Amino acid sequence: MSGFTSRTRKKISGSENVHSSSKCFKDGSEAPKLSKFDLKSENVPKIDVEDETDTKQNSKLHFYRHQVAGHYPIFWKSGVICKPIQKNELEFYLQVNKNIPSLVPFVPKYMGVVEMEYGELPPTPTGFKDPKYPRESESHTSETAGFNRFNQWGLRCHQKKKKVLQDRPVINYIELEDLTLPFSRPNILDLKIGTRVYGVNDDPQKIKRKMQKSAATTSHTLGLRLCGMQVYNSKDDGYVFRNKFYGRDLDEIGLSASIREFFTNEGRLRRGLISDFIQQIKKLLSVISKQKIFQFFSSSLLFICEGCRPSEQKRLHGMIKNSDFKRIDLRFIDFAQAAQDTERKGVDEGFLRGLKNIVNIMQELSDSKHPSGNGTGSQTNREMKTIQKEGFRTGESTN
């Protein structure tokens, strides 16, 4: 594609360059230093883009098929995803290995930074329809869902930001590992964590706007909110997609039902996977609550598990290059609003509350006696009314 040039990847680390900015903690000790770097340098690589469905055999850059949330489109290249750089997020990745090593297993692997020049954006991939009414249309099961189809959300981001991207001559992207590679049909759930959804650098108007939105959602009541989800349905060989508009309309019961949907395969609740995730969340909770380097606002937990049958996964395993069997993956993501904890207050209580609540919700689902995790009695009836109201799949098409 003529809009891009190719160069060698450059990994920017926290040790590069001697010009560093320094901050101090409240007790007078010095916060970890972060090297200053020039993202417009000729050393930052440029790479090619082509508009094709991403395949794990191809080394060119493509639109990322499994994007379930976010504002800007994400690209994919040979096991690496590329997302627009946010200063705070890059600072976090440059510091985490040295300053919070116990957190490293829970975050995506940082691969470097790449510079993209947009002479001409790739056209919208074939088959994408931008719904006129996103709150209704995008929340429902896609009429054309299938493994070779793009997640509607990533394509929506592409269309909404196309003009913005075209008007910027150079865009710098952070490169992170693609966490979906080990999975044949990845189920993905993005939950925003915490009761505070604004960052330390947001202006008063933005803070007010974000607080108003949050007050009417489960972020306010639980410290949790669904930002995006895709669930593979083996019967239809396609995905069910949910987006942030859907998540904003859920109440506590609806959120629990949505999480149950994520862990349900062919009518049965996957309690083993729930147990595995609970163990990982508890480990993450322990790590985050002990560190006093960063405060996290508006970050997410990303849940990934295999959506297809074990027998089908074995068959597909040999068809996907660089794929290894993996049962689950839980990662801590999205650090655009992360801030250095210069006063060493520790993690925000609303954030810890969200992590504890997701453990409680999942434990209640796992402890339910019904094979599908529905429970019994009046609680089930209330949940099913919520499911039908919010457009969950209940055996019939939601379209």
Short mmCIF file of C-alpha atoms in Angstrom, two decimals:
data_model
loop_
_atom_site.label_atom_id
_atom_site.label_comp_id
_atom_site.label_asym_id
_atom_site.label_seq_id
_atom_site.Cartn_x
_atom_site.Cartn_y
_atom_site.Cartn_z
CA MET A 1 0.00 0.00 0.00
CA SER A 2 1.54 3.30 -1.10
CA GLY A 3 0.59 5.09 2.11
CA PHE A 4 3.24 3.26 4.17
CA THR A 5 6.98 2.66 4.10
CA SER A 6 8.90 -0.22 5.69
CA ARG A 7 11.77 -0.01 8.16
CA THR A 8 13.22 -2.20 10.88
CA ARG A 9 11.36 -2.37 14.19
CA LYS A 10 12.93 -0.40 17.04
CA LYS A 11 12.22 -1.25 20.65
CA ILE A 12 12.23 1.75 22.96
CA SER A 13 13.16 0.84 26.51
CA GLY A 14 13.28 2.83 29.71
CA SER A 15 17.08 2.88 29.63
CA GLU A 16 17.45 4.74 26.32
CA ASN A 17 18.80 8.30 26.13
CA VAL A 18 20.17 10.28 29.04
CA HIS A 19 17.51 12.97 29.17
CA SER A 20 15.10 11.81 31.88
CA SER A 21 12.23 13.38 33.73
CA SER A 22 12.18 12.91 37.48
CA LYS A 23 9.35 12.93 40.00
CA CYS A 24 9.49 12.62 43.77
CA PHE A 25 7.28 10.77 46.20
CA LYS A 26 5.69 12.63 49.09
CA ASP A 27 8.29 11.25 51.53
CA GLY A 28 11.10 12.81 49.49
CA SER A 29 12.36 9.67 47.77
CA GLU A 30 12.74 9.76 44.01
CA ALA A 31 10.23 8.07 41.76
CA PRO A 32 11.56 5.77 39.02
CA LYS A 33 13.04 7.73 36.14
CA LEU A 34 11.61 7.53 32.67
CA SER A 35 13.85 8.22 29.71
CA LYS A 36 12.72 10.86 27.28
CA PHE A 37 12.58 9.73 23.68
CA ASP A 38 11.75 11.25 20.33
CA LEU A 39 8.90 9.43 18.63
CA LYS A 40 9.43 11.46 15.47
CA SER A 41 13.00 10.24 15.17
CA GLU A 42 14.15 8.54 11.99
CA ASN A 43 14.93 5.55 14.21
CA VAL A 44 11.25 4.81 14.70
CA PRO A 45 10.22 2.24 12.06
CA LYS A 46 7.53 2.45 9.43
CA ILE A 47 5.65 -0.56 8.09
CA ASP A 48 3.28 -1.58 5.32
CA VAL A 49 -0.49 -1.84 5.60
CA GLU A 50 -2.83 -3.89 3.46
CA ASP A 51 -6.58 -4.30 3.75
CA GLU A 52 -7.07 -8.03 4.12
CA THR A 53 -8.58 -10.32 6.71
CA ASP A 54 -5.73 -11.02 9.11
CA THR A 55 -4.36 -14.55 8.88
CA LYS A 56 -1.73 -15.89 11.20
CA GLN A 57 0.39 -16.98 8.24
CA ASN A 58 0.69 -13.46 6.81
CA SER A 59 3.38 -10.96 7.86
CA LYS A 60 1.76 -7.77 6.52
CA LEU A 61 -0.28 -5.40 8.60
CA HIS A 62 -4.05 -5.90 8.68
CA PHE A 63 -7.11 -4.70 10.52
CA TYR A 64 -7.33 -6.61 13.80
CA ARG A 65 -10.28 -8.97 13.78
CA HIS A 66 -10.67 -9.43 17.54
CA GLN A 67 -10.93 -5.82 18.74
CA VAL A 68 -13.88 -5.71 21.17
CA ALA A 69 -13.41 -2.20 22.63
CA GLY A 70 -11.51 1.06 22.23
CA HIS A 71 -11.80 4.32 20.30
CA TYR A 72 -9.21 3.87 17.54
CA PRO A 73 -8.77 0.91 15.17
CA ILE A 74 -6.10 -1.62 16.09
CA PHE A 75 -3.86 -3.27 13.50
CA TRP A 76 -2.25 -6.72 13.49
CA LYS A 77 1.06 -8.03 12.14
CA SER A 78 2.72 -11.41 12.72
CA GLY A 79 1.59 -11.93 16.30
CA VAL A 80 1.82 -8.24 17.21
CA ILE A 81 -1.00 -5.73 17.62
CA CYS A 82 -0.46 -2.01 17.00
CA LYS A 83 -2.52 0.55 18.91
CA PRO A 84 -2.10 4.36 18.97
CA ILE A 85 0.35 5.55 21.60
CA GLN A 86 -0.94 7.16 24.77
CA LYS A 87 1.82 8.83 26.80
CA ASN A 88 0.80 7.38 30.16
CA GLU A 89 0.42 3.90 28.72
CA LEU A 90 3.87 3.96 27.15
CA GLU A 91 5.38 5.21 30.41
CA PHE A 92 3.77 2.30 32.22
CA TYR A 93 5.16 -0.31 29.82
CA LEU A 94 8.63 1.23 29.99
CA GLN A 95 8.63 1.03 33.78
CA VAL A 96 6.73 -2.11 34.70
CA ASN A 97 9.53 -4.64 34.12
CA LYS A 98 11.94 -2.84 36.43
CA ASN A 99 9.63 -1.37 39.02
CA ILE A 100 6.73 -3.85 39.32
CA PRO A 101 8.18 -7.17 38.04
CA SER A 102 5.46 -9.17 39.81
CA LEU A 103 2.89 -7.49 37.53
CA VAL A 104 4.68 -8.42 34.29
CA PRO A 105 2.94 -11.82 33.84
CA PHE A 106 -0.42 -10.04 33.95
CA VAL A 107 0.19 -7.44 31.22
CA PRO A 108 0.72 -7.89 27.47
CA LYS A 109 4.34 -8.10 26.39
CA TYR A 110 5.67 -4.76 25.14
CA MET A 111 7.35 -5.13 21.73
CA GLY A 112 8.30 -1.56 20.81
CA VAL A 113 7.03 1.48 18.93
CA VAL A 114 6.29 1.91 15.24
CA GLU A 115 5.60 5.03 13.20
CA MET A 116 2.94 4.99 10.49
CA GLU A 117 2.53 7.58 7.76
CA TYR A 118 -0.94 7.71 6.26
CA GLY A 119 -0.88 8.76 2.64
CA GLU A 120 -4.09 6.84 2.09
CA LEU A 121 -6.04 4.73 4.56
CA PRO A 122 -7.06 1.23 3.48
CA PRO A 123 -10.72 1.06 2.45
CA THR A 124 -13.26 -0.35 4.85
CA PRO A 125 -13.05 -4.17 4.72
CA THR A 126 -15.71 -5.88 2.60
CA GLY A 127 -18.97 -6.70 4.33
CA PHE A 128 -18.89 -4.09 7.06
CA LYS A 129 -22.14 -2.28 7.77
CA ASP A 130 -22.08 0.74 10.03
CA PRO A 131 -25.41 0.58 11.91
CA LYS A 132 -27.38 3.81 12.07
CA TYR A 133 -28.47 3.03 15.59
CA PRO A 134 -25.44 1.61 17.44
CA ARG A 135 -27.18 1.18 20.77
CA GLU A 136 -29.62 -1.24 19.20
CA SER A 137 -28.00 -2.78 16.15
CA GLU A 138 -24.46 -3.25 17.42
CA SER A 139 -25.60 -4.80 20.66
CA HIS A 140 -27.24 -7.72 18.94
CA THR A 141 -25.97 -10.87 17.35
CA SER A 142 -24.53 -10.12 13.94
CA GLU A 143 -26.70 -11.39 11.10
CA THR A 144 -23.57 -12.35 9.20
CA ALA A 145 -21.51 -13.57 12.13
CA GLY A 146 -18.79 -16.03 11.20
CA PHE A 147 -15.18 -16.79 11.96
CA ASN A 148 -13.99 -14.98 8.84
CA ARG A 149 -15.96 -11.85 9.66
CA PHE A 150 -14.57 -8.82 11.47
CA ASN A 151 -15.81 -7.85 14.88
CA GLN A 152 -18.18 -4.96 14.21
CA TRP A 153 -16.58 -2.77 16.86
CA GLY A 154 -13.14 -2.64 15.30
CA LEU A 155 -14.66 -1.73 11.97
CA ARG A 156 -16.81 0.95 13.57
CA CYS A 157 -13.64 2.50 15.04
CA HIS A 158 -12.08 2.45 11.59
CA GLN A 159 -14.94 4.34 10.00
CA LYS A 160 -15.37 6.87 12.81
CA LYS A 161 -11.66 7.73 12.99
CA LYS A 162 -10.81 7.48 9.30
CA LYS A 163 -10.86 11.24 8.71
CA VAL A 164 -8.85 11.91 11.88
CA LEU A 165 -6.18 9.42 10.86
CA GLN A 166 -5.97 10.75 7.32
CA ASP A 167 -5.45 14.30 8.58
CA ARG A 168 -2.47 13.29 10.74
CA PRO A 169 0.69 12.82 8.65
CA VAL A 170 2.40 10.61 11.24
CA ILE A 171 0.88 8.36 13.89
CA ASN A 172 2.95 6.47 16.43
CA TYR A 173 1.75 3.06 17.56
CA ILE A 174 2.76 0.92 20.49
CA GLU A 175 3.35 -2.74 19.64
CA LEU A 176 2.05 -5.43 22.00
CA GLU A 177 1.77 -9.19 21.74
CA ASP A 178 -1.46 -10.59 20.30
CA LEU A 179 -2.94 -12.51 23.23
CA THR A 180 -5.44 -14.36 21.03
CA LEU A 181 -2.79 -16.29 19.06
CA PRO A 182 -2.91 -19.50 21.14
CA PHE A 183 -6.70 -19.73 20.70
CA SER A 184 -8.56 -21.15 17.71
CA ARG A 185 -11.88 -19.40 18.38
CA PRO A 186 -11.16 -16.86 21.14
CA ASN A 187 -13.91 -15.80 23.50
CA ILE A 188 -12.99 -12.31 24.72
CA LEU A 189 -14.42 -10.22 27.56
CA ASP A 190 -13.25 -6.68 28.37
CA LEU A 191 -14.33 -5.39 31.79
CA LYS A 192 -13.45 -1.83 32.83
CA ILE A 193 -12.38 -1.83 36.48
CA GLY A 194 -12.96 0.82 39.14
CA THR A 195 -15.53 3.36 40.22
CA ARG A 196 -13.41 6.27 38.97
CA VAL A 197 -13.38 6.47 35.17
CA TYR A 198 -11.49 9.74 34.61
CA GLY A 199 -7.76 10.40 34.62
CA VAL A 200 -5.57 12.85 36.51
CA ASN A 201 -5.04 14.94 33.37
CA ASP A 202 -8.68 15.20 32.31
CA ASP A 203 -10.13 18.71 32.28
CA PRO A 204 -13.13 19.58 34.53
CA GLN A 205 -15.67 19.29 31.71
CA LYS A 206 -14.44 15.86 30.69
CA ILE A 207 -14.43 14.72 34.31
CA LYS A 208 -18.02 15.89 34.76
CA ARG A 209 -19.11 14.18 31.55
CA LYS A 210 -17.43 10.90 32.47
CA MET A 211 -18.84 10.95 35.99
CA GLN A 212 -22.36 11.50 34.66
CA LYS A 213 -22.04 8.54 32.31
CA SER A 214 -20.54 6.36 35.01
CA ALA A 215 -23.21 7.22 37.60
CA ALA A 216 -25.86 5.41 35.57
CA THR A 217 -23.80 2.24 35.06
CA THR A 218 -22.40 -0.69 37.01
CA SER A 219 -19.10 1.22 37.28
CA HIS A 220 -20.78 3.24 40.01
CA THR A 221 -22.43 0.35 41.84
CA LEU A 222 -19.89 -2.45 41.34
CA GLY A 223 -16.68 -0.90 40.09
CA LEU A 224 -17.16 -3.00 36.94
CA ARG A 225 -18.53 -2.35 33.48
CA LEU A 226 -18.69 -4.42 30.32
CA CYS A 227 -16.80 -2.62 27.53
CA GLY A 228 -16.85 -5.36 24.91
CA MET A 229 -17.34 -9.08 24.43
CA GLN A 230 -17.33 -11.74 21.75
CA VAL A 231 -18.53 -15.30 22.36
CA TYR A 232 -18.13 -18.11 19.86
CA ASN A 233 -21.21 -20.20 19.07
CA SER A 234 -20.19 -23.59 17.70
CA LYS A 235 -23.69 -24.38 16.43
CA ASP A 236 -23.68 -21.39 14.07
CA ASP A 237 -19.88 -21.27 13.66
CA GLY A 238 -20.03 -17.56 14.45
CA TYR A 239 -19.61 -15.00 17.19
CA VAL A 240 -22.05 -13.08 19.34
CA PHE A 241 -20.78 -9.53 19.84
CA ARG A 242 -21.50 -7.03 22.63
CA ASN A 243 -20.17 -3.47 22.85
CA LYS A 244 -19.80 -0.60 25.31
CA PHE A 245 -23.29 0.78 24.62
CA TYR A 246 -24.66 -2.59 25.61
CA GLY A 247 -22.52 -2.59 28.75
CA ARG A 248 -23.70 0.85 29.81
CA ASP A 249 -27.31 -0.31 29.84
CA LEU A 250 -26.72 -3.36 32.05
CA ASP A 251 -27.68 -3.41 35.71
CA GLU A 252 -26.02 -5.70 38.27
CA ILE A 253 -28.14 -8.72 37.33
CA GLY A 254 -27.63 -8.08 33.64
CA LEU A 255 -23.86 -7.89 34.07
CA SER A 256 -23.86 -11.18 35.95
CA ALA A 257 -25.95 -12.75 33.18
CA SER A 258 -23.53 -11.40 30.60
CA ILE A 259 -20.56 -12.93 32.40
CA ARG A 260 -22.48 -16.19 32.59
CA GLU A 261 -23.04 -16.02 28.84
CA PHE A 262 -19.30 -15.64 28.33
CA PHE A 263 -18.64 -18.82 30.28
CA THR A 264 -21.46 -20.88 28.74
CA ASN A 265 -20.71 -23.31 25.95
CA GLU A 266 -23.49 -25.34 24.31
CA GLY A 267 -25.78 -24.72 27.27
CA ARG A 268 -23.33 -25.72 30.00
CA LEU A 269 -21.47 -23.45 32.38
CA ARG A 270 -17.71 -23.94 32.18
CA ARG A 271 -16.99 -23.99 35.90
CA GLY A 272 -13.42 -25.18 35.44
CA LEU A 273 -12.56 -22.06 33.47
CA ILE A 274 -14.29 -19.86 36.03
CA SER A 275 -12.20 -21.42 38.79
CA ASP A 276 -9.00 -20.84 36.81
CA PHE A 277 -9.86 -17.19 36.23
CA ILE A 278 -10.76 -16.64 39.89
CA GLN A 279 -7.34 -17.91 40.94
CA GLN A 280 -5.63 -15.56 38.48
CA ILE A 281 -7.69 -12.55 39.55
CA LYS A 282 -6.83 -13.18 43.20
CA LYS A 283 -3.12 -13.29 42.32
CA LEU A 284 -3.45 -10.05 40.36
CA LEU A 285 -5.36 -8.44 43.22
CA SER A 286 -2.54 -9.34 45.60
CA VAL A 287 0.11 -7.87 43.30
CA ILE A 288 -1.74 -4.63 42.56
CA SER A 289 -2.74 -3.97 46.17
CA LYS A 290 0.89 -4.22 47.34
CA GLN A 291 2.53 -1.92 44.78
CA LYS A 292 2.64 1.86 45.28
CA ILE A 293 4.26 2.93 42.02
CA PHE A 294 1.13 3.45 39.92
CA GLN A 295 -2.51 4.27 40.39
CA PHE A 296 -4.83 2.79 37.80
CA PHE A 297 -7.93 4.52 36.49
CA SER A 298 -10.14 3.30 33.65
CA SER A 299 -8.01 0.20 33.05
CA SER A 300 -9.54 -3.14 32.11
CA LEU A 301 -9.34 -6.84 32.74
CA LEU A 302 -9.20 -8.87 29.54
CA PHE A 303 -10.52 -12.43 29.74
CA ILE A 304 -9.68 -14.83 26.90
CA CYS A 305 -10.65 -18.49 26.66
CA GLU A 306 -11.19 -21.04 23.91
CA GLY A 307 -14.64 -20.93 22.36
CA CYS A 308 -14.66 -24.14 20.32
CA ARG A 309 -14.87 -27.76 21.43
CA PRO A 310 -11.62 -29.45 22.57
CA SER A 311 -11.76 -31.83 19.60
CA GLU A 312 -12.18 -28.93 17.19
CA GLN A 313 -9.37 -27.03 18.88
CA LYS A 314 -7.03 -29.97 18.33
CA ARG A 315 -7.94 -30.06 14.65
CA LEU A 316 -7.47 -26.33 14.19
CA HIS A 317 -4.30 -26.24 16.28
CA GLY A 318 -2.27 -27.72 13.47
CA MET A 319 -3.68 -25.20 10.97
CA ILE A 320 -2.57 -22.08 12.87
CA LYS A 321 1.10 -21.14 12.78
CA ASN A 322 2.82 -20.39 16.12
CA SER A 323 -0.26 -21.57 18.01
CA ASP A 324 0.10 -23.39 21.33
CA PHE A 325 -2.71 -24.88 23.39
CA LYS A 326 -3.84 -22.52 26.13
CA ARG A 327 -6.77 -22.90 28.49
CA ILE A 328 -7.27 -19.29 29.60
CA ASP A 329 -5.52 -15.94 29.60
CA LEU A 330 -6.22 -13.06 31.98
CA ARG A 331 -4.48 -9.74 31.38
CA PHE A 332 -4.51 -6.26 32.83
CA ILE A 333 -4.76 -3.75 29.95
CA ASP A 334 -5.37 -0.12 28.96
CA PHE A 335 -3.12 2.27 30.86
CA ALA A 336 -3.88 5.58 29.16
CA GLN A 337 -5.11 6.94 32.52
CA ALA A 338 -2.47 5.28 34.69
CA ALA A 339 -0.60 7.77 36.88
CA GLN A 340 2.49 7.62 39.05
CA ASP A 341 1.54 7.29 42.69
CA THR A 342 3.79 10.11 43.89
CA GLU A 343 2.08 10.25 47.28
CA ARG A 344 2.22 6.47 47.69
CA LYS A 345 -1.46 6.23 48.50
CA GLY A 346 -1.74 2.79 47.01
CA VAL A 347 -4.35 1.60 44.56
CA ASP A 348 -7.69 3.41 44.51
CA GLU A 349 -10.30 1.70 46.71
CA GLY A 350 -12.85 1.79 43.90
CA PHE A 351 -10.44 -0.17 41.74
CA LEU A 352 -9.91 -2.85 44.39
CA ARG A 353 -13.66 -2.98 44.89
CA GLY A 354 -14.15 -3.81 41.23
CA LEU A 355 -11.62 -6.66 41.34
CA LYS A 356 -13.24 -8.10 44.46
CA ASN A 357 -16.72 -7.86 42.94
CA ILE A 358 -15.77 -9.73 39.78
CA VAL A 359 -14.41 -12.53 41.98
CA ASN A 360 -17.68 -12.58 43.94
CA ILE A 361 -19.83 -12.63 40.79
CA MET A 362 -17.83 -15.46 39.24
CA GLN A 363 -17.80 -17.44 42.47
CA GLU A 364 -21.60 -17.17 42.73
CA LEU A 365 -21.94 -18.42 39.16
CA SER A 366 -19.61 -21.33 39.83
CA ASP A 367 -21.47 -22.27 43.02
CA SER A 368 -24.88 -22.35 41.33
CA LYS A 369 -26.34 -25.86 41.10
CA HIS A 370 -27.96 -25.66 37.68
CA PRO A 371 -25.76 -27.01 34.80
CA SER A 372 -26.15 -23.72 32.94
CA GLY A 373 -25.42 -21.64 36.03
CA ASN A 374 -28.90 -20.13 36.04
CA GLY A 375 -29.73 -21.04 39.59
CA THR A 376 -33.33 -21.71 40.60
CA GLY A 377 -36.47 -19.93 41.70
CA SER A 378 -37.37 -16.26 41.47
CA GLN A 379 -33.79 -15.10 40.97
CA THR A 380 -33.65 -17.02 37.69
CA ASN A 381 -36.90 -15.44 36.52
CA ARG A 382 -35.56 -11.95 37.22
CA GLU A 383 -32.34 -12.75 35.41
CA MET A 384 -34.13 -14.16 32.38
CA LYS A 385 -36.29 -11.03 32.11
CA THR A 386 -33.10 -8.98 32.11
CA ILE A 387 -31.55 -11.26 29.49
CA GLN A 388 -34.53 -10.89 27.18
CA LYS A 389 -34.76 -7.15 27.75
CA GLU A 390 -31.08 -6.53 27.03
CA GLY A 391 -30.96 -8.72 23.94
CA PHE A 392 -29.03 -11.76 25.13
CA ARG A 393 -29.24 -14.89 23.01
CA THR A 394 -31.97 -17.08 24.54
CA GLY A 395 -32.34 -19.67 21.82
CA GLU A 396 -33.76 -17.33 19.18
CA SER A 397 -32.12 -14.73 17.00
CA THR A 398 -32.05 -11.27 18.56
CA ASN A 399 -32.31 -9.58 15.18
#
